[in-house]
mmCIF file of C-alpha atoms and ligand atoms in Angstrom:
data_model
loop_
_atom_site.group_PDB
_atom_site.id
_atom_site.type_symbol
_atom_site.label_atom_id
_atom_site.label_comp_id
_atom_site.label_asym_id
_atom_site.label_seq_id
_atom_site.Cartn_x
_atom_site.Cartn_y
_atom_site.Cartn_z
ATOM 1 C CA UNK A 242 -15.664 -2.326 4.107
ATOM 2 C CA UNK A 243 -14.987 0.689 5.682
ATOM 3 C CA UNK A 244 -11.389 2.466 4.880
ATOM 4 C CA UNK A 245 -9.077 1.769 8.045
ATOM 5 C CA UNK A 246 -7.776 4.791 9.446
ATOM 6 C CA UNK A 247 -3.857 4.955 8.681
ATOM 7 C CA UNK A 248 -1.065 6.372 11.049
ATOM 8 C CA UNK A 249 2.089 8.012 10.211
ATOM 9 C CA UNK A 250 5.514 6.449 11.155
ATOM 10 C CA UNK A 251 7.253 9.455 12.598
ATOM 11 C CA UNK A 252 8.761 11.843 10.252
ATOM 12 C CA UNK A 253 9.379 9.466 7.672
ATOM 13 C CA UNK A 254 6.521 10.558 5.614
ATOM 14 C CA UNK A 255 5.086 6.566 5.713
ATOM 15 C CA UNK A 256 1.871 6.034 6.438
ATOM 16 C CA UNK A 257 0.225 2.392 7.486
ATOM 17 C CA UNK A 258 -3.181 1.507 8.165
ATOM 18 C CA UNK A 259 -4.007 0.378 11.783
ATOM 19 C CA UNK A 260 -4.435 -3.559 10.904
ATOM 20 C CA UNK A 261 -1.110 -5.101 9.272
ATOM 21 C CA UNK A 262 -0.632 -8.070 8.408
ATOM 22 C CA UNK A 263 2.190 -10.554 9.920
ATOM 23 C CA UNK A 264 4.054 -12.402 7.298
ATOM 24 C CA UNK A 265 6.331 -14.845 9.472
ATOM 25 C CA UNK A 266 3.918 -18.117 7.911
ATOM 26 C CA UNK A 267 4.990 -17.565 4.960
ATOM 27 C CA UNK A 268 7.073 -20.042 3.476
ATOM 28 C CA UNK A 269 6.908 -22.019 6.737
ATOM 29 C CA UNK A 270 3.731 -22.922 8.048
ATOM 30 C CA UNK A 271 1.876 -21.475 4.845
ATOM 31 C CA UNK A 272 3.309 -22.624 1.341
ATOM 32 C CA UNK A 273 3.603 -20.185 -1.671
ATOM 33 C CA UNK A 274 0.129 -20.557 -2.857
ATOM 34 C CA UNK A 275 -2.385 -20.132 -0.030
ATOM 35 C CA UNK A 276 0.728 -17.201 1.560
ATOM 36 C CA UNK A 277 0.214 -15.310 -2.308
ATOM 37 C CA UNK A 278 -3.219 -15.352 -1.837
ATOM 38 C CA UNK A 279 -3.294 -14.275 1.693
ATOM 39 C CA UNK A 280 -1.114 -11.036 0.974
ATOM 40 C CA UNK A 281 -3.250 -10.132 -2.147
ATOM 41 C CA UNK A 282 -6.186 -10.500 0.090
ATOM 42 C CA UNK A 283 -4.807 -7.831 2.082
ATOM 43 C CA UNK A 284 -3.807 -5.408 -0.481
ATOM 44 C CA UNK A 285 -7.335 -6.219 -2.011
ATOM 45 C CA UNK A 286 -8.934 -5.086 2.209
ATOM 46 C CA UNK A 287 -6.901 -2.068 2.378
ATOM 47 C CA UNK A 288 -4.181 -3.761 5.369
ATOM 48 C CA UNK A 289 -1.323 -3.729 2.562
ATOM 49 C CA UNK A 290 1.426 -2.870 5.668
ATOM 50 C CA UNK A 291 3.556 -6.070 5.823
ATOM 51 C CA UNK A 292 5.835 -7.163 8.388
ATOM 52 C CA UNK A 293 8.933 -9.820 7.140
ATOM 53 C CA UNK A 294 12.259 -10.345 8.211
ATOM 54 C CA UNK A 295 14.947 -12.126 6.648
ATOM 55 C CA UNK A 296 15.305 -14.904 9.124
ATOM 56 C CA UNK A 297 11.215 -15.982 8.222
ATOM 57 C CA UNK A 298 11.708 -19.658 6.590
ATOM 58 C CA UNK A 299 15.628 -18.597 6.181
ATOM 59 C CA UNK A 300 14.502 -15.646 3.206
ATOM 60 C CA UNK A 301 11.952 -17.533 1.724
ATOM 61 C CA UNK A 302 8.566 -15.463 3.276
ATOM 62 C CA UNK A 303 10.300 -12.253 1.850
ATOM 63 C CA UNK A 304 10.684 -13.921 -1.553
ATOM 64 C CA UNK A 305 7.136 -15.272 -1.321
ATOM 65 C CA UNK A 306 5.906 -11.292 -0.334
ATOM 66 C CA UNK A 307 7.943 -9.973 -3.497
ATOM 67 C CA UNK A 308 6.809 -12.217 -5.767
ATOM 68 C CA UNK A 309 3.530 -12.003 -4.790
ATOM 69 C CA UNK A 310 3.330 -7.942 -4.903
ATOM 70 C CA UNK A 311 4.642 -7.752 -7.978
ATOM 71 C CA UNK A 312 3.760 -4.400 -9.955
ATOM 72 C CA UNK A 313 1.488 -3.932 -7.387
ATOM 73 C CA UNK A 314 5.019 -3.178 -5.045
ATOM 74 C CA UNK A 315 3.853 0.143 -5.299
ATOM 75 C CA UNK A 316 0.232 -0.218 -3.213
ATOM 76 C CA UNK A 317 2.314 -2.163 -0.195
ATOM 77 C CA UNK A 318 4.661 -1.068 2.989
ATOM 78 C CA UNK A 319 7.182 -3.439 3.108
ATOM 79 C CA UNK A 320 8.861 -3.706 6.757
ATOM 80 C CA UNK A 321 11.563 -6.065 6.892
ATOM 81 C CA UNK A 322 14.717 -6.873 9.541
ATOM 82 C CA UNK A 323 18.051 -8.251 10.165
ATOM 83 C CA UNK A 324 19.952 -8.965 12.944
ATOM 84 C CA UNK A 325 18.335 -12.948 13.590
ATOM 85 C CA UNK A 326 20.771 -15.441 12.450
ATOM 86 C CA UNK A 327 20.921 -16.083 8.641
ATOM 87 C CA UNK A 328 22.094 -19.945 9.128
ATOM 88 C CA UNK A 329 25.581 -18.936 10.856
ATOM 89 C CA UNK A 330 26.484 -16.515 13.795
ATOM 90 C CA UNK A 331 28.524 -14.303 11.520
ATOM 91 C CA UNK A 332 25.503 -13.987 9.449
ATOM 92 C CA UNK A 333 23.398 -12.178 11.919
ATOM 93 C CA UNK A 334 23.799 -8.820 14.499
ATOM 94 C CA UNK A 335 24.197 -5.032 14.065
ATOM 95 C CA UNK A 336 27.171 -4.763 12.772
ATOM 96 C CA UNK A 337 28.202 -2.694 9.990
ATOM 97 C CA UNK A 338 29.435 -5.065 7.967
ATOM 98 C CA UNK A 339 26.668 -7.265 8.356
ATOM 99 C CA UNK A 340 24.183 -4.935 8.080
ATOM 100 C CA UNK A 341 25.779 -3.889 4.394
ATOM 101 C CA UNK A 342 25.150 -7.572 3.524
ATOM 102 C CA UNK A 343 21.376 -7.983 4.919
ATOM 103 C CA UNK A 344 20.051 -5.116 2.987
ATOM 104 C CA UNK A 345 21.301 -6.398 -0.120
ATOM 105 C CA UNK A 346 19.859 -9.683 0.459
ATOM 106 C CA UNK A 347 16.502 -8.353 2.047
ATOM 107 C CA UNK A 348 16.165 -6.114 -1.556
ATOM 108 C CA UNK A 349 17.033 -8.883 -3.599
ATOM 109 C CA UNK A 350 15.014 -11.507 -1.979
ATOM 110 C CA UNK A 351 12.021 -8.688 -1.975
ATOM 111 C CA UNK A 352 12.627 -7.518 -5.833
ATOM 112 C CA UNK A 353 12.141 -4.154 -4.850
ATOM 113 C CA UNK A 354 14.909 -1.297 -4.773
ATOM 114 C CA UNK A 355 14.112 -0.159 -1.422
ATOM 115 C CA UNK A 356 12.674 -1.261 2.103
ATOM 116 C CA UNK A 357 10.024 1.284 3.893
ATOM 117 C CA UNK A 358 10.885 0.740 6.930
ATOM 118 C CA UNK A 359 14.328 -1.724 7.937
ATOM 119 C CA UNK A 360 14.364 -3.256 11.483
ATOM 120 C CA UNK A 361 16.929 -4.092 14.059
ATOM 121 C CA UNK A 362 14.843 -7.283 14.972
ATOM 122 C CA UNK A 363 16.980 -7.893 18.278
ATOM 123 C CA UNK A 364 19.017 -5.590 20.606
ATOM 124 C CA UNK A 365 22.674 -6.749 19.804
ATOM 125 C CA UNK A 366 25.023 -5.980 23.352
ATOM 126 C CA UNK A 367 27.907 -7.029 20.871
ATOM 127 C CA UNK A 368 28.057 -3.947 18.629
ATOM 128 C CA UNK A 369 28.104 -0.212 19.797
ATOM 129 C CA UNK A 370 24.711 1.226 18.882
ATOM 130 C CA UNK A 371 26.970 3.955 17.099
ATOM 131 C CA UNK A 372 27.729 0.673 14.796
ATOM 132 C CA UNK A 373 24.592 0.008 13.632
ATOM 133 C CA UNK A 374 23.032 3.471 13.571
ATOM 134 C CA UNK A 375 25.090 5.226 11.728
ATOM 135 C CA UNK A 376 25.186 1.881 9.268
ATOM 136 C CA UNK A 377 21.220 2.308 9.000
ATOM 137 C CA UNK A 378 21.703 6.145 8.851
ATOM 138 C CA UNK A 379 23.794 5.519 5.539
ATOM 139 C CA UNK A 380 20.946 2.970 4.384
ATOM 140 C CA UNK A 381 18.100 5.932 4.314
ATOM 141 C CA UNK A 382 20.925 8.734 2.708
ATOM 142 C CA UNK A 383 21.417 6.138 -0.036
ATOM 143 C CA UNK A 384 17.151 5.404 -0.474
ATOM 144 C CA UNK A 385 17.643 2.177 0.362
ATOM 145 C CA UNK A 386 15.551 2.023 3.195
ATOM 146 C CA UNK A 387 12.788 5.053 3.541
ATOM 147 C CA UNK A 388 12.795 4.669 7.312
ATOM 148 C CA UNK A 389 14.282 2.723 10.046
ATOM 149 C CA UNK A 390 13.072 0.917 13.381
ATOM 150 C CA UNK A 391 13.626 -1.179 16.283
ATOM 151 C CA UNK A 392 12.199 -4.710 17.394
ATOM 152 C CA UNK A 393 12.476 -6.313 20.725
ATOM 153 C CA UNK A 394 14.417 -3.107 22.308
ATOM 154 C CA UNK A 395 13.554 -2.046 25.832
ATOM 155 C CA UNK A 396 12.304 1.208 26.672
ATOM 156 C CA UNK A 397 15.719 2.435 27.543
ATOM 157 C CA UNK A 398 17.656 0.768 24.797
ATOM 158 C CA UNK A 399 15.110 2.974 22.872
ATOM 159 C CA UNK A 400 15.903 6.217 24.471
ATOM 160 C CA UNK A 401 19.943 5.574 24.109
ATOM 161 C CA UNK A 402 18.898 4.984 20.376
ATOM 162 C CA UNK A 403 17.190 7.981 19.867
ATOM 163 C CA UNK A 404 19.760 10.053 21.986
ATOM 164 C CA UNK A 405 23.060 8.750 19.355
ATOM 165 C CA UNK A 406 20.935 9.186 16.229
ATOM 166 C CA UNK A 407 20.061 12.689 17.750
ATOM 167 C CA UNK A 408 23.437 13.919 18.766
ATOM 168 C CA UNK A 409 24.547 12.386 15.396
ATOM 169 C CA UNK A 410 21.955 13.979 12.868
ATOM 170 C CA UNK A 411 20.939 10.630 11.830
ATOM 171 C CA UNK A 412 17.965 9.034 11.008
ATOM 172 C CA UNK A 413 16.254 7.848 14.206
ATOM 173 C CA UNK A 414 13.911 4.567 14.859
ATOM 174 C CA UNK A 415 10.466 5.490 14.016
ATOM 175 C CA UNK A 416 8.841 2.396 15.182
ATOM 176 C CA UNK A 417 9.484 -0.161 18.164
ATOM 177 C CA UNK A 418 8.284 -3.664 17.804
ATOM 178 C CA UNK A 419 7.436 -5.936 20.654
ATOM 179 C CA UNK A 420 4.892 -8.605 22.133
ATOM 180 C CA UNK A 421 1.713 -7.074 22.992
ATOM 181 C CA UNK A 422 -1.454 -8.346 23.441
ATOM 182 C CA UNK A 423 -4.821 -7.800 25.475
ATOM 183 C CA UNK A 424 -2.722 -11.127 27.257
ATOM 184 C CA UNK A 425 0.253 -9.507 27.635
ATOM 185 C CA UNK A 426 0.466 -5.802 28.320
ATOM 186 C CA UNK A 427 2.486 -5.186 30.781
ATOM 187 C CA UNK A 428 6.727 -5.207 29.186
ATOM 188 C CA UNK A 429 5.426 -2.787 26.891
ATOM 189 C CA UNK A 430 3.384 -0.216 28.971
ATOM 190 C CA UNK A 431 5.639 0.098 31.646
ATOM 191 C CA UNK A 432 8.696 0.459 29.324
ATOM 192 C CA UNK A 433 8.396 0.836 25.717
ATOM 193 C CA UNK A 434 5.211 3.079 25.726
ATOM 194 C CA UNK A 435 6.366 5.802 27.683
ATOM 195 C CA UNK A 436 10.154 6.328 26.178
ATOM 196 C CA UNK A 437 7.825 6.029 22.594
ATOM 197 C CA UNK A 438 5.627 8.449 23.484
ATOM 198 C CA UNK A 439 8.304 10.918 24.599
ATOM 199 C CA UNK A 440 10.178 9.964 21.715
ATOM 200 C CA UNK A 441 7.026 10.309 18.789
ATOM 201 C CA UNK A 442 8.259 6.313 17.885
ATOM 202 C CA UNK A 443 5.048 4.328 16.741
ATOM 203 C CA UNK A 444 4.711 0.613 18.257
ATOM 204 C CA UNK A 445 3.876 -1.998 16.217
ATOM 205 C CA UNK A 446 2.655 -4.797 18.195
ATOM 206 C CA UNK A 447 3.630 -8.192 17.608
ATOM 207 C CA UNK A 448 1.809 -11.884 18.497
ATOM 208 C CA UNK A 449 -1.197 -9.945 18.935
ATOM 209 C CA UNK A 450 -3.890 -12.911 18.850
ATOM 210 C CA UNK A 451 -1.400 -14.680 21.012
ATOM 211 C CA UNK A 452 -1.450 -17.295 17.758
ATOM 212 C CA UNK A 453 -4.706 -17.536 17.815
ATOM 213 C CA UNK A 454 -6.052 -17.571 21.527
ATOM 214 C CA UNK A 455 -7.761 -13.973 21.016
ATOM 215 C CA UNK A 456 -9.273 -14.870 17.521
ATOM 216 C CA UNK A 457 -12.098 -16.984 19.726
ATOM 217 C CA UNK A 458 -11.109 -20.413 18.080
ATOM 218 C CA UNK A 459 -9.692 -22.140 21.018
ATOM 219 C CA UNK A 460 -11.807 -23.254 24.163
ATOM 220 C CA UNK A 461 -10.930 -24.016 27.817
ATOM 221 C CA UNK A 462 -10.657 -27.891 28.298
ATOM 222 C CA UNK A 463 -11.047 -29.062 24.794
ATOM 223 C CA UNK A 464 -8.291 -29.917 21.966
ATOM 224 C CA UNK A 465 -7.491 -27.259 19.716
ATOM 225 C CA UNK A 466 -8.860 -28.048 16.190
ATOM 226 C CA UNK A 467 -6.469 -29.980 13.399
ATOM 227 C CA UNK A 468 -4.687 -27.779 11.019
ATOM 228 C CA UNK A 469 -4.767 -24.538 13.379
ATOM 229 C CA UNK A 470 -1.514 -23.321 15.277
ATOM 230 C CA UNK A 471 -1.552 -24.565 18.323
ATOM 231 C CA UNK A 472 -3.706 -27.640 16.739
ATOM 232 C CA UNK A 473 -0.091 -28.345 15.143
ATOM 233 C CA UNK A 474 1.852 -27.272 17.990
ATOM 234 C CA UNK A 475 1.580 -28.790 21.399
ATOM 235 C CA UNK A 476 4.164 -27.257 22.944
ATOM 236 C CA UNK A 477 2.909 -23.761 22.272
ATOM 237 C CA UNK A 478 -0.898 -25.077 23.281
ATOM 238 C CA UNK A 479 0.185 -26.146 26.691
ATOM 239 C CA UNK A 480 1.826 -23.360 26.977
ATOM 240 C CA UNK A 481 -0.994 -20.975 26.189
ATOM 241 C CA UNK A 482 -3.927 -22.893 26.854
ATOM 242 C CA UNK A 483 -3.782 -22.046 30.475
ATOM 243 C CA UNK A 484 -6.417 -21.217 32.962
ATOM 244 C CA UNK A 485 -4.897 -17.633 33.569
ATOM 245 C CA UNK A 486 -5.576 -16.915 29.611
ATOM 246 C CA UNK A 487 -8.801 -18.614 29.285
ATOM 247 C CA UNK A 488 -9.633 -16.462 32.378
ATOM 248 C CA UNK A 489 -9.218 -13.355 30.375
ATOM 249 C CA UNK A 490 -10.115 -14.774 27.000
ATOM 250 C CA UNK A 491 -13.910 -15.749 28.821
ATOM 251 C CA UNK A 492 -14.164 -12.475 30.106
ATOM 252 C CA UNK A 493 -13.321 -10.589 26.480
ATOM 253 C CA UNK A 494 -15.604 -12.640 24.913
ATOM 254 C CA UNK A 495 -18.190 -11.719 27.012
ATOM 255 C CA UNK A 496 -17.371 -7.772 26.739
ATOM 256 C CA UNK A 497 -17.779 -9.020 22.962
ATOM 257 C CA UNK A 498 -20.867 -10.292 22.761
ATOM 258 C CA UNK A 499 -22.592 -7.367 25.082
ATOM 259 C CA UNK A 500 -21.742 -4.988 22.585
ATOM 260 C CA UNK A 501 -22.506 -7.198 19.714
ATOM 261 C CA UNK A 502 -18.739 -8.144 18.503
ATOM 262 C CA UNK A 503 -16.416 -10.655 18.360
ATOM 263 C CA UNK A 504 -13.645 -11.061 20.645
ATOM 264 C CA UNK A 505 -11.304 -10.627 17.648
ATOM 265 C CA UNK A 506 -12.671 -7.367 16.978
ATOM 266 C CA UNK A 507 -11.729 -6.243 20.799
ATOM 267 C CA UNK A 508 -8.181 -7.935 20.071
ATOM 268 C CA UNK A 509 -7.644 -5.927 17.550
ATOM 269 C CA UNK A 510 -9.366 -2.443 17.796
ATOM 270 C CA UNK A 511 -8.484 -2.326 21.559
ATOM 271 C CA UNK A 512 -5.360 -2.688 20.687
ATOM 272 C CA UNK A 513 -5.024 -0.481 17.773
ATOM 273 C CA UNK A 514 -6.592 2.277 20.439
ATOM 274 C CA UNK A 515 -3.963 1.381 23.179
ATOM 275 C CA UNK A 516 -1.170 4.567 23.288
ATOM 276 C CA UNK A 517 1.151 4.737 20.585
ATOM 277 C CA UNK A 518 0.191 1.880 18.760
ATOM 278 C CA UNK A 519 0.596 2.788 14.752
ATOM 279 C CA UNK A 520 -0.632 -1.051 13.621
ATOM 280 C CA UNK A 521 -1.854 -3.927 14.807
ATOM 281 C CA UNK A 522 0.362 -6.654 12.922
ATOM 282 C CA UNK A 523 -1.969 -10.044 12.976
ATOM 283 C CA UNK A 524 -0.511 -13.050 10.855
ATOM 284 C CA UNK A 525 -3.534 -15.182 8.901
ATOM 285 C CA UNK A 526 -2.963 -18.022 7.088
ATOM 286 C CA UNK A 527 -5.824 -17.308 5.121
ATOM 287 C CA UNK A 528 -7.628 -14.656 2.933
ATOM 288 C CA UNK A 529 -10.947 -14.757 5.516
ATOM 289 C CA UNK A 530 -8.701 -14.526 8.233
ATOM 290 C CA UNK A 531 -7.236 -11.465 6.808
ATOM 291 C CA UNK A 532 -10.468 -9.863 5.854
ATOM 292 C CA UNK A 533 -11.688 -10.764 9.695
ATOM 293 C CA UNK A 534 -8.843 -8.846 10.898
ATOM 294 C CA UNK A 535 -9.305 -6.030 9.350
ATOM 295 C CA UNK A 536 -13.045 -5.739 9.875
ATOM 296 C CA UNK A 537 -11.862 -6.208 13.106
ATOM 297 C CA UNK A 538 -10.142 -2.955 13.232
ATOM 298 C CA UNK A 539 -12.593 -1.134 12.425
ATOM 299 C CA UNK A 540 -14.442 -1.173 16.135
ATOM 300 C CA UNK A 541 -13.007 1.737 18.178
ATOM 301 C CA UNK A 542 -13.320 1.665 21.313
ATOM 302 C CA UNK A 543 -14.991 4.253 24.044
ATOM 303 C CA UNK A 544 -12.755 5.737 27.171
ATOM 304 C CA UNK A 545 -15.392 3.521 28.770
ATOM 305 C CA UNK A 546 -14.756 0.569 26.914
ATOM 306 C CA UNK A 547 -11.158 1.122 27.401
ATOM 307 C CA UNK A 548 -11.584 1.079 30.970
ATOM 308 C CA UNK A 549 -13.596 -1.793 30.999
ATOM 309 C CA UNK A 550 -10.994 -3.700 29.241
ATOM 310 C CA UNK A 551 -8.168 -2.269 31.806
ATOM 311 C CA UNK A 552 -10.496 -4.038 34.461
ATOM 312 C CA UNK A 553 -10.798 -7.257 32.689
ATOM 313 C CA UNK A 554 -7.369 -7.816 31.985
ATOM 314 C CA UNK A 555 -4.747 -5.565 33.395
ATOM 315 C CA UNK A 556 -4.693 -7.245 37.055
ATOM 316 C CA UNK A 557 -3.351 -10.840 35.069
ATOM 317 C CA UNK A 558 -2.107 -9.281 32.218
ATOM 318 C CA UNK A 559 0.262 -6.288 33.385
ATOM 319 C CA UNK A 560 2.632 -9.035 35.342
HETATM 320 P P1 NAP B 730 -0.556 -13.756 16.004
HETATM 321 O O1 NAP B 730 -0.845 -12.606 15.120
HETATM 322 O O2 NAP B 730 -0.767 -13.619 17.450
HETATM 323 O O3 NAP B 730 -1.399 -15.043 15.520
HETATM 324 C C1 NAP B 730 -1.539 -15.294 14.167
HETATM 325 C C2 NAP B 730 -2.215 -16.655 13.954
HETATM 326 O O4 NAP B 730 -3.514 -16.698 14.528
HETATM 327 C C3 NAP B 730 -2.423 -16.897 12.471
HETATM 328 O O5 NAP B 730 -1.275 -17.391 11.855
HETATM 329 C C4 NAP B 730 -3.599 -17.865 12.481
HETATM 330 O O6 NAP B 730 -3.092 -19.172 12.792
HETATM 331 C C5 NAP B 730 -4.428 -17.332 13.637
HETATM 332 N N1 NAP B 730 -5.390 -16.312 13.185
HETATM 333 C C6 NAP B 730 -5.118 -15.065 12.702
HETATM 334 N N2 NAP B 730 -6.237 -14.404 12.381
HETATM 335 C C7 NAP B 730 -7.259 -15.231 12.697
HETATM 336 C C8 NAP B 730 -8.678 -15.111 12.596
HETATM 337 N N3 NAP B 730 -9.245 -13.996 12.121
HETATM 338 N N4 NAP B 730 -9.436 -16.160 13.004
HETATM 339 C C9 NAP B 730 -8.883 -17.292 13.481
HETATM 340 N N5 NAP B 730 -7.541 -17.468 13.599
HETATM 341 C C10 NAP B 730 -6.731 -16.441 13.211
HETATM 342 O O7 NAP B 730 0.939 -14.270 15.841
HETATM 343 P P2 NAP B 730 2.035 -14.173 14.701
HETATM 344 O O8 NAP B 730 1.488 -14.265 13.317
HETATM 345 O O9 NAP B 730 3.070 -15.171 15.048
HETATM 346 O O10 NAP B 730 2.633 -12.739 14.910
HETATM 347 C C11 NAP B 730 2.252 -11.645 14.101
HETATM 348 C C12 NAP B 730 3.444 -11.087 13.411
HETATM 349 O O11 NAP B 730 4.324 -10.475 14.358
HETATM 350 C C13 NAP B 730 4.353 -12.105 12.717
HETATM 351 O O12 NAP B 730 3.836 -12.557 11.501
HETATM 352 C C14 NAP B 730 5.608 -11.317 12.566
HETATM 353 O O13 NAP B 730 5.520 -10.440 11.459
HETATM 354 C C15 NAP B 730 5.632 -10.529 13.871
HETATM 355 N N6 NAP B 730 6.526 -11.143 14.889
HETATM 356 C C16 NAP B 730 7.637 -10.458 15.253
HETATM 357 C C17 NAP B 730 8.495 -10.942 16.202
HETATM 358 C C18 NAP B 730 9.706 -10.144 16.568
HETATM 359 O O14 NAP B 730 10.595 -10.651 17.284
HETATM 360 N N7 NAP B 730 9.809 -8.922 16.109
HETATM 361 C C19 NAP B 730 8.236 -12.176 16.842
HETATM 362 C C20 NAP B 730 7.084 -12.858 16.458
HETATM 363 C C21 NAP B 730 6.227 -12.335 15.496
HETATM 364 P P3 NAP B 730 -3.730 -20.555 12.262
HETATM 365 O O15 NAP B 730 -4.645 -20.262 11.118
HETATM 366 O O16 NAP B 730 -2.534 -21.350 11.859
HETATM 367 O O17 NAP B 730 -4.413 -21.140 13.440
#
């Protein structure tokens, strides 16, 4: 396999490779043993960048990702976040206090002595953004947390960030996390790209096989398969197995198979190509699906491609 290009988070002196790996399964829909050997399949494939949070299975996928590192801690980015609710309302937000509390728990839980990059995973319109900024700014002075970024933030909410950290001397967010897919493009590009690109923040996009739909697996007018996501969730397949996805789904796969690729491979590399993007953050249950993903992001791309792809799904998926 080819070496994945890697990206650098800002300042921070971090650097991931373009295909991450998602690790909200773990401890939830995957168990310890196939989750262990999912993340040292991606250590082993050179996508070692891996994106927790304390609220995935309640703490258990970031003890499942520590234990499974190991002394190999050292090979892996470990992005975590708080803020989600850790079983009661006090036990979630930006708040100073709180935040004091999460780290300790994230480190502990992750058997490491410090976090590469710490997330605020939601805005919180509780807590001045003073609050929890300068309570993250303290985090990276004491090397408890190498860098710092932001998850489900608006473009704006992003800017007002970067302006307090600024005025402040602190730390700023180097990455923004949000949903973005070849399905869904259009939250992010008409508010989180452009403050990140005036800003230098990476985005790291998340549910970017929409759970599957843009891995191929799943067909217009037949059940999802046993076993897979939406297989197991019905909810989520009705709600994703439309005719407006399929739409674009059919017309990626056949973009695909022109060029002699897999519509997972134009997932992923088109994304990882899209502005700003520092890594493509795919969960997998399993080690091929990992290994798929990251051939996937190999494939780059033309300006012609890219345009292409605009064509195919920007008039559906830009709403
Ligand atoms: P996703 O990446 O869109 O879909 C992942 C799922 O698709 C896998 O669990 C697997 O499901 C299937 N899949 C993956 N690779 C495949 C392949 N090569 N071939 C066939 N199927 C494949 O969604 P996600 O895992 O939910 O999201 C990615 C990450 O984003 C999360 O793990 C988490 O770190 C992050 N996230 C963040 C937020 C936030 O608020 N910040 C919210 C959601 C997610 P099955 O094998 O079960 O079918």
């Amino acid at each position: 396999m080819t070496e994945l290009p890697r990206r650098a988070l800002g300042d921070s002196g971090i650097e991931v490779p373009i295909v991450g790996i998602g690790c909200n399964n773990f401890g939830g829909r995957t168990d310890a043993g196939p989750s262990e050997r999912v993340i040292l399949a991606a250590l082993d494939h050179g996508v070692g960048f891996f994106d927790t949070a304390d609220i995935y299975s309640q703490g258990r996928s970031e003890e499942i990702l520590g234990r499974a590192l190991g002394p190999r801690r050292d090979e892996a980015v470990i992005a975590t976040k708080f803020g989600g609710e850790m079983g009661a309302v006090e036990r979630s937000g930006g708040s100073r206090r709180w935040i004091a509390e999460a780290v300790e728990d994230s480190l502990r839980r992750l058997g490491t002595d410090h976090i590469d990059l710490y997330q605020h995973h939601f805005f919180d319109e509780h807590t001045p953004q003073e609050e929890t900024l300068g309570a993250l700014n303290e985090l990276v002075l004491a090397g408890k947390v190498r860098a710092i970024g932001c998850s489900n933030y608006d473009g704006a909410q992003l800017e007002r960030a970067a302006a307090i950290s600024g005025e402040h001397g602190w730390a700023t967010f180097v990455t923004a996390q949000n949903e973005y897919s070849l399905l869904k493009r259009g939250d992010v590009e008409r508010s989180v790209t452009p403050a990140a690109r005036r800003l230098g923040v990476g985005i790291l996009p998340y549910f970017p096989l929409m759970s599957g739909l843009l891995s191929g697996k799943y067909h217009r007018g037949e059940a999802p398969a046993a076993g897979t996501r939406l297989g197991r969730d019905a909810s989520r397949a009705g709600d994703l197995m439309t005719d407006r996805n399929f739409d674009i789904v059919e017309a990626l796969d056949g973009f695909a198979r022109a060029r002699d690729l897999t519509i997972l491979d134009v997932a992923i590399g088109a994304l990882a190509s899209m502005a700003q993007v520092a890594s493509v953050i795919a969960g997998a249950t399993t080690p091929e699906q990992v290994i798929a993903n990251a051939r996937a992001g190999e494939w780059t791309p033309s300006t012609a491609d890219l345009l292409e792809i605009d064509r195919i799904t920007l008039p559906v998926a830009a709403r």
